[in-house]
PDB file of N, CA and C in Angstrom:
ATOM      1  N   UNK A   1       0.835  -1.185   0.000  1.00  0.00           N
ATOM      2  CA  UNK A   1       0.000   0.000   0.000  1.00  0.00           C
ATOM      3  C   UNK A   1       0.880   1.249   0.000  1.00  0.00           C
ATOM      4  N   UNK A   2       0.458   2.266  -0.717  1.00  0.00           N
ATOM      5  CA  UNK A   2       1.226   3.516  -0.697  1.00  0.00           C
ATOM      6  C   UNK A   2       1.051   4.239   0.627  1.00  0.00           C
ATOM      7  N   UNK A   3       1.979   5.118   0.923  1.00  0.00           N
ATOM      8  CA  UNK A   3       1.849   5.941   2.120  1.00  0.00           C
ATOM      9  C   UNK A   3       0.728   6.949   1.913  1.00  0.00           C
ATOM     10  N   UNK A   4       0.340   7.612   2.970  1.00  0.00           N
ATOM     11  CA  UNK A   4      -0.726   8.609   2.913  1.00  0.00           C
ATOM     12  C   UNK A   4      -0.411   9.666   1.867  1.00  0.00           C
ATOM     13  N   UNK A   5      -1.457  10.146   1.210  1.00  0.00           N
ATOM     14  CA  UNK A   5      -1.289  11.168   0.186  1.00  0.00           C
ATOM     15  C   UNK A   5      -0.758  12.481   0.752  1.00  0.00           C
ATOM     16  N   UNK A   6      -1.117  12.763   1.979  1.00  0.00           N
ATOM     17  CA  UNK A   6      -0.827  14.084   2.525  1.00  0.00           C
ATOM     18  C   UNK A   6      -0.239  13.922   3.916  1.00  0.00           C
ATOM     19  N   UNK A   7       1.025  14.209   4.038  1.00  0.00           N
ATOM     20  CA  UNK A   7       1.684  14.123   5.331  1.00  0.00           C
ATOM     21  C   UNK A   7       1.392  15.388   6.137  1.00  0.00           C
ATOM     22  N   UNK A   8       1.027  15.249   7.403  1.00  0.00           N
ATOM     23  CA  UNK A   8       0.751  16.459   8.197  1.00  0.00           C
ATOM     24  C   UNK A   8       2.017  17.285   8.408  1.00  0.00           C
ATOM     25  N   UNK A   9       1.810  18.570   8.563  1.00  0.00           N
ATOM     26  CA  UNK A   9       2.932  19.473   8.817  1.00  0.00           C
ATOM     27  C   UNK A   9       3.337  19.377  10.278  1.00  0.00           C
ATOM     28  N   UNK A  10       4.515  19.844  10.587  1.00  0.00           N
ATOM     29  CA  UNK A  10       5.063  19.687  11.931  1.00  0.00           C
ATOM     30  C   UNK A  10       4.559  20.723  12.932  1.00  0.00           C
ATOM     31  N   UNK A  11       3.699  21.628  12.518  1.00  0.00           N
ATOM     32  CA  UNK A  11       3.127  22.606  13.428  1.00  0.00           C
ATOM     33  C   UNK A  11       3.979  23.837  13.641  1.00  0.00           C
ATOM     34  N   UNK A  12       5.096  23.933  12.952  1.00  0.00           N
ATOM     35  CA  UNK A  12       5.964  25.091  13.112  1.00  0.00           C
ATOM     36  C   UNK A  12       5.366  26.345  12.482  1.00  0.00           C
ATOM     37  N   UNK A  13       4.577  26.172  11.451  1.00  0.00           N
ATOM     38  CA  UNK A  13       3.953  27.304  10.771  1.00  0.00           C
ATOM     39  C   UNK A  13       2.438  27.168  10.850  1.00  0.00           C
ATOM     40  N   UNK A  14       1.757  28.299  10.869  1.00  0.00           N
ATOM     41  CA  UNK A  14       0.303  28.284  10.893  1.00  0.00           C
ATOM     42  C   UNK A  14      -0.292  28.051   9.516  1.00  0.00           C
ATOM     43  N   UNK A  15       0.447  28.350   8.476  1.00  0.00           N
ATOM     44  CA  UNK A  15      -0.080  28.260   7.119  1.00  0.00           C
ATOM     45  C   UNK A  15       0.557  27.108   6.362  1.00  0.00           C
ATOM     46  N   UNK A  16      -0.247  26.477   5.533  1.00  0.00           N
ATOM     47  CA  UNK A  16       0.269  25.445   4.644  1.00  0.00           C
ATOM     48  C   UNK A  16       0.994  26.149   3.503  1.00  0.00           C
ATOM     49  N   UNK A  17       2.181  25.701   3.142  1.00  0.00           N
ATOM     50  CA  UNK A  17       2.870  26.314   2.007  1.00  0.00           C
ATOM     51  C   UNK A  17       1.993  26.275   0.756  1.00  0.00           C
ATOM     52  N   UNK A  18       2.056  27.311  -0.059  1.00  0.00           N
ATOM     53  CA  UNK A  18       1.176  27.458  -1.217  1.00  0.00           C
ATOM     54  C   UNK A  18       1.227  26.245  -2.138  1.00  0.00           C
ATOM     55  N   UNK A  19       2.413  25.718  -2.390  1.00  0.00           N
ATOM     56  CA  UNK A  19       2.525  24.562  -3.283  1.00  0.00           C
ATOM     57  C   UNK A  19       1.812  23.338  -2.713  1.00  0.00           C
ATOM     58  N   UNK A  20       1.972  23.102  -1.414  1.00  0.00           N
ATOM     59  CA  UNK A  20       1.305  21.969  -0.775  1.00  0.00           C
ATOM     60  C   UNK A  20      -0.206  22.166  -0.777  1.00  0.00           C
ATOM     61  N   UNK A  21      -0.659  23.383  -0.576  1.00  0.00           N
ATOM     62  CA  UNK A  21      -2.090  23.678  -0.602  1.00  0.00           C
ATOM     63  C   UNK A  21      -2.664  23.405  -1.981  1.00  0.00           C
ATOM     64  N   UNK A  22      -1.976  23.841  -3.023  1.00  0.00           N
ATOM     65  CA  UNK A  22      -2.436  23.602  -4.399  1.00  0.00           C
ATOM     66  C   UNK A  22      -2.510  22.103  -4.690  1.00  0.00           C
ATOM     67  N   UNK A  23      -1.536  21.354  -4.213  1.00  0.00           N
ATOM     68  CA  UNK A  23      -1.537  19.905  -4.422  1.00  0.00           C
ATOM     69  C   UNK A  23      -2.698  19.252  -3.686  1.00  0.00           C
ATOM     70  N   UNK A  24      -2.968  19.702  -2.485  1.00  0.00           N
ATOM     71  CA  UNK A  24      -4.068  19.136  -1.707  1.00  0.00           C
ATOM     72  C   UNK A  24      -5.414  19.456  -2.351  1.00  0.00           C
ATOM     73  N   UNK A  25      -5.582  20.662  -2.845  1.00  0.00           N
ATOM     74  CA  UNK A  25      -6.829  21.029  -3.527  1.00  0.00           C
ATOM     75  C   UNK A  25      -7.003  20.175  -4.772  1.00  0.00           C
ATOM     76  N   UNK A  26      -5.938  20.001  -5.535  1.00  0.00           N
ATOM     77  CA  UNK A  26      -6.010  19.163  -6.741  1.00  0.00           C
ATOM     78  C   UNK A  26      -6.355  17.718  -6.384  1.00  0.00           C
ATOM     79  N   UNK A  27      -5.858  17.251  -5.253  1.00  0.00           N
ATOM     80  CA  UNK A  27      -6.127  15.872  -4.835  1.00  0.00           C
ATOM     81  C   UNK A  27      -7.589  15.675  -4.435  1.00  0.00           C
ATOM     82  N   UNK A  28      -8.177  16.628  -3.731  1.00  0.00           N
ATOM     83  CA  UNK A  28      -9.545  16.445  -3.232  1.00  0.00           C
ATOM     84  C   UNK A  28     -10.622  16.962  -4.195  1.00  0.00           C
ATOM     85  N   UNK A  29     -10.247  17.730  -5.195  1.00  0.00           N
ATOM     86  CA  UNK A  29     -11.248  18.293  -6.113  1.00  0.00           C
ATOM     87  C   UNK A  29     -12.103  17.218  -6.797  1.00  0.00           C
ATOM     88  N   UNK A  30     -11.521  16.117  -7.288  1.00  0.00           N
ATOM     89  CA  UNK A  30     -12.381  15.082  -7.880  1.00  0.00           C
ATOM     90  C   UNK A  30     -13.398  14.519  -6.889  1.00  0.00           C
ATOM     91  N   UNK A  31     -13.021  14.415  -5.631  1.00  0.00           N
ATOM     92  CA  UNK A  31     -13.955  13.916  -4.623  1.00  0.00           C
ATOM     93  C   UNK A  31     -15.056  14.926  -4.330  1.00  0.00           C
ATOM     94  N   UNK A  32     -14.711  16.198  -4.325  1.00  0.00           N
ATOM     95  CA  UNK A  32     -15.732  17.240  -4.145  1.00  0.00           C
ATOM     96  C   UNK A  32     -16.715  17.227  -5.311  1.00  0.00           C
ATOM     97  N   UNK A  33     -16.202  17.061  -6.522  1.00  0.00           N
ATOM     98  CA  UNK A  33     -17.066  16.986  -7.701  1.00  0.00           C
ATOM     99  C   UNK A  33     -17.982  15.765  -7.629  1.00  0.00           C
ATOM    100  N   UNK A  34     -17.437  14.641  -7.189  1.00  0.00           N
ATOM    101  CA  UNK A  34     -18.229  13.423  -7.053  1.00  0.00           C
ATOM    102  C   UNK A  34     -19.329  13.612  -6.019  1.00  0.00           C
ATOM    103  N   UNK A  35     -18.997  14.211  -4.904  1.00  0.00           N
ATOM    104  CA  UNK A  35     -20.004  14.450  -3.867  1.00  0.00           C
ATOM    105  C   UNK A  35     -21.118  15.354  -4.398  1.00  0.00           C
ATOM    106  N   UNK A  36     -20.760  16.377  -5.169  1.00  0.00           N
ATOM    107  CA  UNK A  36     -21.762  17.271  -5.746  1.00  0.00           C
ATOM    108  C   UNK A  36     -22.673  16.519  -6.711  1.00  0.00           C
ATOM    109  N   UNK A  37     -22.123  15.555  -7.420  1.00  0.00           N
ATOM    110  CA  UNK A  37     -22.897  14.761  -8.380  1.00  0.00           C
ATOM    111  C   UNK A  37     -23.821  13.764  -7.680  1.00  0.00           C
ATOM    112  N   UNK A  38     -23.373  13.186  -6.566  1.00  0.00           N
ATOM    113  CA  UNK A  38     -24.099  12.078  -5.947  1.00  0.00           C
ATOM    114  C   UNK A  38     -24.902  12.435  -4.702  1.00  0.00           C
ATOM    115  N   UNK A  39     -24.857  13.673  -4.257  1.00  0.00           N
ATOM    116  CA  UNK A  39     -25.453  13.994  -2.954  1.00  0.00           C
ATOM    117  C   UNK A  39     -26.926  13.632  -2.863  1.00  0.00           C
ATOM    118  N   UNK A  40     -27.646  13.648  -3.994  1.00  0.00           N
ATOM    119  CA  UNK A  40     -29.070  13.330  -3.947  1.00  0.00           C
ATOM    120  C   UNK A  40     -29.415  12.046  -4.697  1.00  0.00           C
ATOM    121  N   UNK A  41     -28.416  11.222  -4.972  1.00  0.00           N
ATOM    122  CA  UNK A  41     -28.642   9.950  -5.654  1.00  0.00           C
ATOM    123  C   UNK A  41     -28.764   8.838  -4.618  1.00  0.00           C
ATOM    124  N   UNK A  42     -29.645   7.912  -4.898  1.00  0.00           N
ATOM    125  CA  UNK A  42     -29.834   6.786  -3.997  1.00  0.00           C
ATOM    126  C   UNK A  42     -28.671   5.800  -4.119  1.00  0.00           C
ATOM    127  N   UNK A  43     -28.152   5.354  -2.984  1.00  0.00           N
ATOM    128  CA  UNK A  43     -27.197   4.257  -2.982  1.00  0.00           C
ATOM    129  C   UNK A  43     -28.029   2.977  -3.067  1.00  0.00           C
ATOM    130  N   UNK A  44     -27.877   2.246  -4.158  1.00  0.00           N
ATOM    131  CA  UNK A  44     -28.729   1.075  -4.369  1.00  0.00           C
ATOM    132  C   UNK A  44     -28.064  -0.222  -3.927  1.00  0.00           C
ATOM    133  N   UNK A  45     -26.756  -0.161  -3.662  1.00  0.00           N
ATOM    134  CA  UNK A  45     -26.067  -1.361  -3.186  1.00  0.00           C
ATOM    135  C   UNK A  45     -24.818  -0.959  -2.416  1.00  0.00           C
ATOM    136  N   UNK A  46     -24.531  -1.695  -1.368  1.00  0.00           N
ATOM    137  CA  UNK A  46     -23.276  -1.540  -0.631  1.00  0.00           C
ATOM    138  C   UNK A  46     -22.808  -2.935  -0.248  1.00  0.00           C
ATOM    139  N   UNK A  47     -21.515  -3.213  -0.505  1.00  0.00           N
ATOM    140  CA  UNK A  47     -20.971  -4.537  -0.189  1.00  0.00           C
ATOM    141  C   UNK A  47     -19.607  -4.403   0.461  1.00  0.00           C
ATOM    142  N   UNK A  48     -19.341  -5.284   1.417  1.00  0.00           N
ATOM    143  CA  UNK A  48     -17.995  -5.468   1.943  1.00  0.00           C
ATOM    144  C   UNK A  48     -17.332  -6.502   1.051  1.00  0.00           C
ATOM    145  N   UNK A  49     -16.124  -6.233   0.600  1.00  0.00           N
ATOM    146  CA  UNK A  49     -15.475  -7.091  -0.375  1.00  0.00           C
ATOM    147  C   UNK A  49     -14.525  -8.117   0.238  1.00  0.00           C
ATOM    148  N   UNK A  50     -14.281  -8.017   1.524  1.00  0.00           N
ATOM    149  CA  UNK A  50     -13.436  -9.000   2.194  1.00  0.00           C
ATOM    150  C   UNK A  50     -13.829  -9.089   3.662  1.00  0.00           C
ATOM    151  N   UNK A  51     -13.215 -10.020   4.361  1.00  0.00           N
ATOM    152  CA  UNK A  51     -13.565 -10.254   5.771  1.00  0.00           C
ATOM    153  C   UNK A  51     -13.058  -9.177   6.710  1.00  0.00           C
ATOM    154  N   UNK A  52     -12.121  -8.337   6.258  1.00  0.00           N
ATOM    155  CA  UNK A  52     -11.614  -7.268   7.118  1.00  0.00           C
ATOM    156  C   UNK A  52     -12.573  -6.081   7.172  1.00  0.00           C
ATOM    157  N   UNK A  53     -13.503  -6.023   6.243  1.00  0.00           N
ATOM    158  CA  UNK A  53     -14.465  -4.922   6.095  1.00  0.00           C
ATOM    159  C   UNK A  53     -13.786  -3.618   5.686  1.00  0.00           C
ATOM    160  N   UNK A  54     -12.524  -3.683   5.297  1.00  0.00           N
ATOM    161  CA  UNK A  54     -11.777  -2.483   4.923  1.00  0.00           C
ATOM    162  C   UNK A  54     -11.847  -2.219   3.421  1.00  0.00           C
ATOM    163  N   UNK A  55     -12.353  -3.164   2.645  1.00  0.00           N
ATOM    164  CA  UNK A  55     -12.590  -2.963   1.210  1.00  0.00           C
ATOM    165  C   UNK A  55     -14.094  -2.993   0.998  1.00  0.00           C
ATOM    166  N   UNK A  56     -14.618  -1.913   0.400  1.00  0.00           N
ATOM    167  CA  UNK A  56     -16.064  -1.780   0.250  1.00  0.00           C
ATOM    168  C   UNK A  56     -16.400  -1.240  -1.135  1.00  0.00           C
ATOM    169  N   UNK A  57     -17.612  -1.540  -1.585  1.00  0.00           N
ATOM    170  CA  UNK A  57     -18.078  -1.028  -2.872  1.00  0.00           C
ATOM    171  C   UNK A  57     -19.506  -0.529  -2.709  1.00  0.00           C
ATOM    172  N   UNK A  58     -19.777   0.645  -3.268  1.00  0.00           N
ATOM    173  CA  UNK A  58     -21.126   1.218  -3.275  1.00  0.00           C
ATOM    174  C   UNK A  58     -21.515   1.500  -4.717  1.00  0.00           C
ATOM    175  N   UNK A  59     -22.785   1.233  -5.028  1.00  0.00           N
ATOM    176  CA  UNK A  59     -23.327   1.499  -6.354  1.00  0.00           C
ATOM    177  C   UNK A  59     -24.493   2.464  -6.174  1.00  0.00           C
ATOM    178  N   UNK A  60     -24.522   3.501  -7.004  1.00  0.00           N
ATOM    179  CA  UNK A  60     -25.555   4.532  -6.932  1.00  0.00           C
ATOM    180  C   UNK A  60     -26.529   4.402  -8.095  1.00  0.00           C
ATOM    181  N   UNK A  61     -27.694   5.003  -7.944  1.00  0.00           N
ATOM    182  CA  UNK A  61     -28.777   4.864  -8.917  1.00  0.00           C
ATOM    183  C   UNK A  61     -28.382   5.307 -10.327  1.00  0.00           C
ATOM    184  N   UNK A  62     -27.451   6.233 -10.446  1.00  0.00           N
ATOM    185  CA  UNK A  62     -27.049   6.679 -11.781  1.00  0.00           C
ATOM    186  C   UNK A  62     -25.988   5.770 -12.413  1.00  0.00           C
ATOM    187  N   UNK A  63     -25.621   4.678 -11.708  1.00  0.00           N
ATOM    188  CA  UNK A  63     -24.640   3.736 -12.239  1.00  0.00           C
ATOM    189  C   UNK A  63     -23.223   3.961 -11.746  1.00  0.00           C
ATOM    190  N   UNK A  64     -22.995   4.999 -10.968  1.00  0.00           N
ATOM    191  CA  UNK A  64     -21.660   5.244 -10.429  1.00  0.00           C
ATOM    192  C   UNK A  64     -21.302   4.145  -9.430  1.00  0.00           C
ATOM    193  N   UNK A  65     -20.092   3.617  -9.564  1.00  0.00           N
ATOM    194  CA  UNK A  65     -19.582   2.589  -8.655  1.00  0.00           C
ATOM    195  C   UNK A  65     -18.322   3.133  -7.997  1.00  0.00           C
ATOM    196  N   UNK A  66     -18.303   3.115  -6.670  1.00  0.00           N
ATOM    197  CA  UNK A  66     -17.137   3.570  -5.923  1.00  0.00           C
ATOM    198  C   UNK A  66     -16.628   2.391  -5.104  1.00  0.00           C
ATOM    199  N   UNK A  67     -15.354   2.072  -5.283  1.00  0.00           N
ATOM    200  CA  UNK A  67     -14.708   1.016  -4.525  1.00  0.00           C
ATOM    201  C   UNK A  67     -13.609   1.655  -3.695  1.00  0.00           C
ATOM    202  N   UNK A  68     -13.609   1.387  -2.397  1.00  0.00           N
ATOM    203  CA  UNK A  68     -12.600   1.963  -1.502  1.00  0.00           C
ATOM    204  C   UNK A  68     -11.835   0.846  -0.807  1.00  0.00           C
ATOM    205  N   UNK A  69     -10.574   1.128  -0.534  1.00  0.00           N
ATOM    206  CA  UNK A  69      -9.726   0.232   0.242  1.00  0.00           C
ATOM    207  C   UNK A  69      -9.123   1.077   1.354  1.00  0.00           C
ATOM    208  N   UNK A  70      -9.684   0.961   2.546  1.00  0.00           N
ATOM    209  CA  UNK A  70      -9.235   1.773   3.668  1.00  0.00           C
ATOM    210  C   UNK A  70      -7.879   1.310   4.198  1.00  0.00           C
ATOM    211  N   UNK A  71      -7.495   0.101   3.890  1.00  0.00           N
ATOM    212  CA  UNK A  71      -6.181  -0.397   4.284  1.00  0.00           C
ATOM    213  C   UNK A  71      -5.077   0.302   3.486  1.00  0.00           C
ATOM    214  N   UNK A  72      -5.301   0.448   2.190  1.00  0.00           N
ATOM    215  CA  UNK A  72      -4.295   1.057   1.305  1.00  0.00           C
ATOM    216  C   UNK A  72      -4.552   2.531   1.035  1.00  0.00           C
ATOM    217  N   UNK A  73      -5.671   3.061   1.558  1.00  0.00           N
ATOM    218  CA  UNK A  73      -6.022   4.469   1.344  1.00  0.00           C
ATOM    219  C   UNK A  73      -6.175   4.772  -0.144  1.00  0.00           C
ATOM    220  N   UNK A  74      -6.912   3.889  -0.856  1.00  0.00           N
ATOM    221  CA  UNK A  74      -7.137   4.059  -2.285  1.00  0.00           C
ATOM    222  C   UNK A  74      -8.623   3.958  -2.593  1.00  0.00           C
ATOM    223  N   UNK A  75      -8.984   4.436  -3.770  1.00  0.00           N
ATOM    224  CA  UNK A  75     -10.365   4.320  -4.238  1.00  0.00           C
ATOM    225  C   UNK A  75     -10.379   4.308  -5.757  1.00  0.00           C
ATOM    226  N   UNK A  76     -11.450   3.768  -6.320  1.00  0.00           N
ATOM    227  CA  UNK A  76     -11.692   3.847  -7.755  1.00  0.00           C
ATOM    228  C   UNK A  76     -13.129   4.299  -7.960  1.00  0.00           C
ATOM    229  N   UNK A  77     -13.343   5.015  -9.034  1.00  0.00           N
ATOM    230  CA  UNK A  77     -14.676   5.481  -9.405  1.00  0.00           C
ATOM    231  C   UNK A  77     -14.931   4.986 -10.823  1.00  0.00           C
ATOM    232  N   UNK A  78     -16.069   4.336 -11.027  1.00  0.00           N
ATOM    233  CA  UNK A  78     -16.383   3.816 -12.344  1.00  0.00           C
ATOM    234  C   UNK A  78     -17.878   3.819 -12.572  1.00  0.00           C
ATOM    235  N   UNK A  79     -18.272   3.121 -13.615  1.00  0.00           N
ATOM    236  CA  UNK A  79     -19.682   2.975 -13.968  1.00  0.00           C
ATOM    237  C   UNK A  79     -20.058   1.500 -13.904  1.00  0.00           C
ATOM    238  N   UNK A  80     -21.285   1.230 -13.503  1.00  0.00           N
ATOM    239  CA  UNK A  80     -21.778  -0.145 -13.464  1.00  0.00           C
ATOM    240  C   UNK A  80     -21.879  -0.679 -14.883  1.00  0.00           C
ATOM    241  N   UNK A  81     -21.624  -1.972 -15.026  1.00  0.00           N
ATOM    242  CA  UNK A  81     -21.744  -2.589 -16.330  1.00  0.00           C
ATOM    243  C   UNK A  81     -23.206  -2.616 -16.766  1.00  0.00           C
ATOM    244  N   UNK A  82     -23.425  -2.278 -18.025  1.00  0.00           N
ATOM    245  CA  UNK A  82     -24.782  -2.314 -18.588  1.00  0.00           C
ATOM    246  C   UNK A  82     -25.167  -3.746 -18.888  1.00  0.00           C
ATOM    247  N   UNK A  83     -26.397  -4.116 -18.566  1.00  0.00           N
ATOM    248  CA  UNK A  83     -26.866  -5.480 -18.848  1.00  0.00           C
ATOM    249  C   UNK A  83     -27.660  -5.516 -20.123  1.00  0.00           C
TER     250      UNK A  83
END
């Protein structure tokens, strides 16, 4: 598993350096966009993918599929297969 995307600062400064802030915004922007898209969509399925319960998948009414791995701090966003 990769290390965390964003290492916390040591507390010496009150402000996040501009470059780190820009990187953090770029990292979370896709998630903010996804939340804006799905906030009023029904989650039609949720599954645990292993016995640790740390890998999960949710499917939304518009066909969006989100798979998360809390162990590795990763996620994928896709579309449900059409039948």
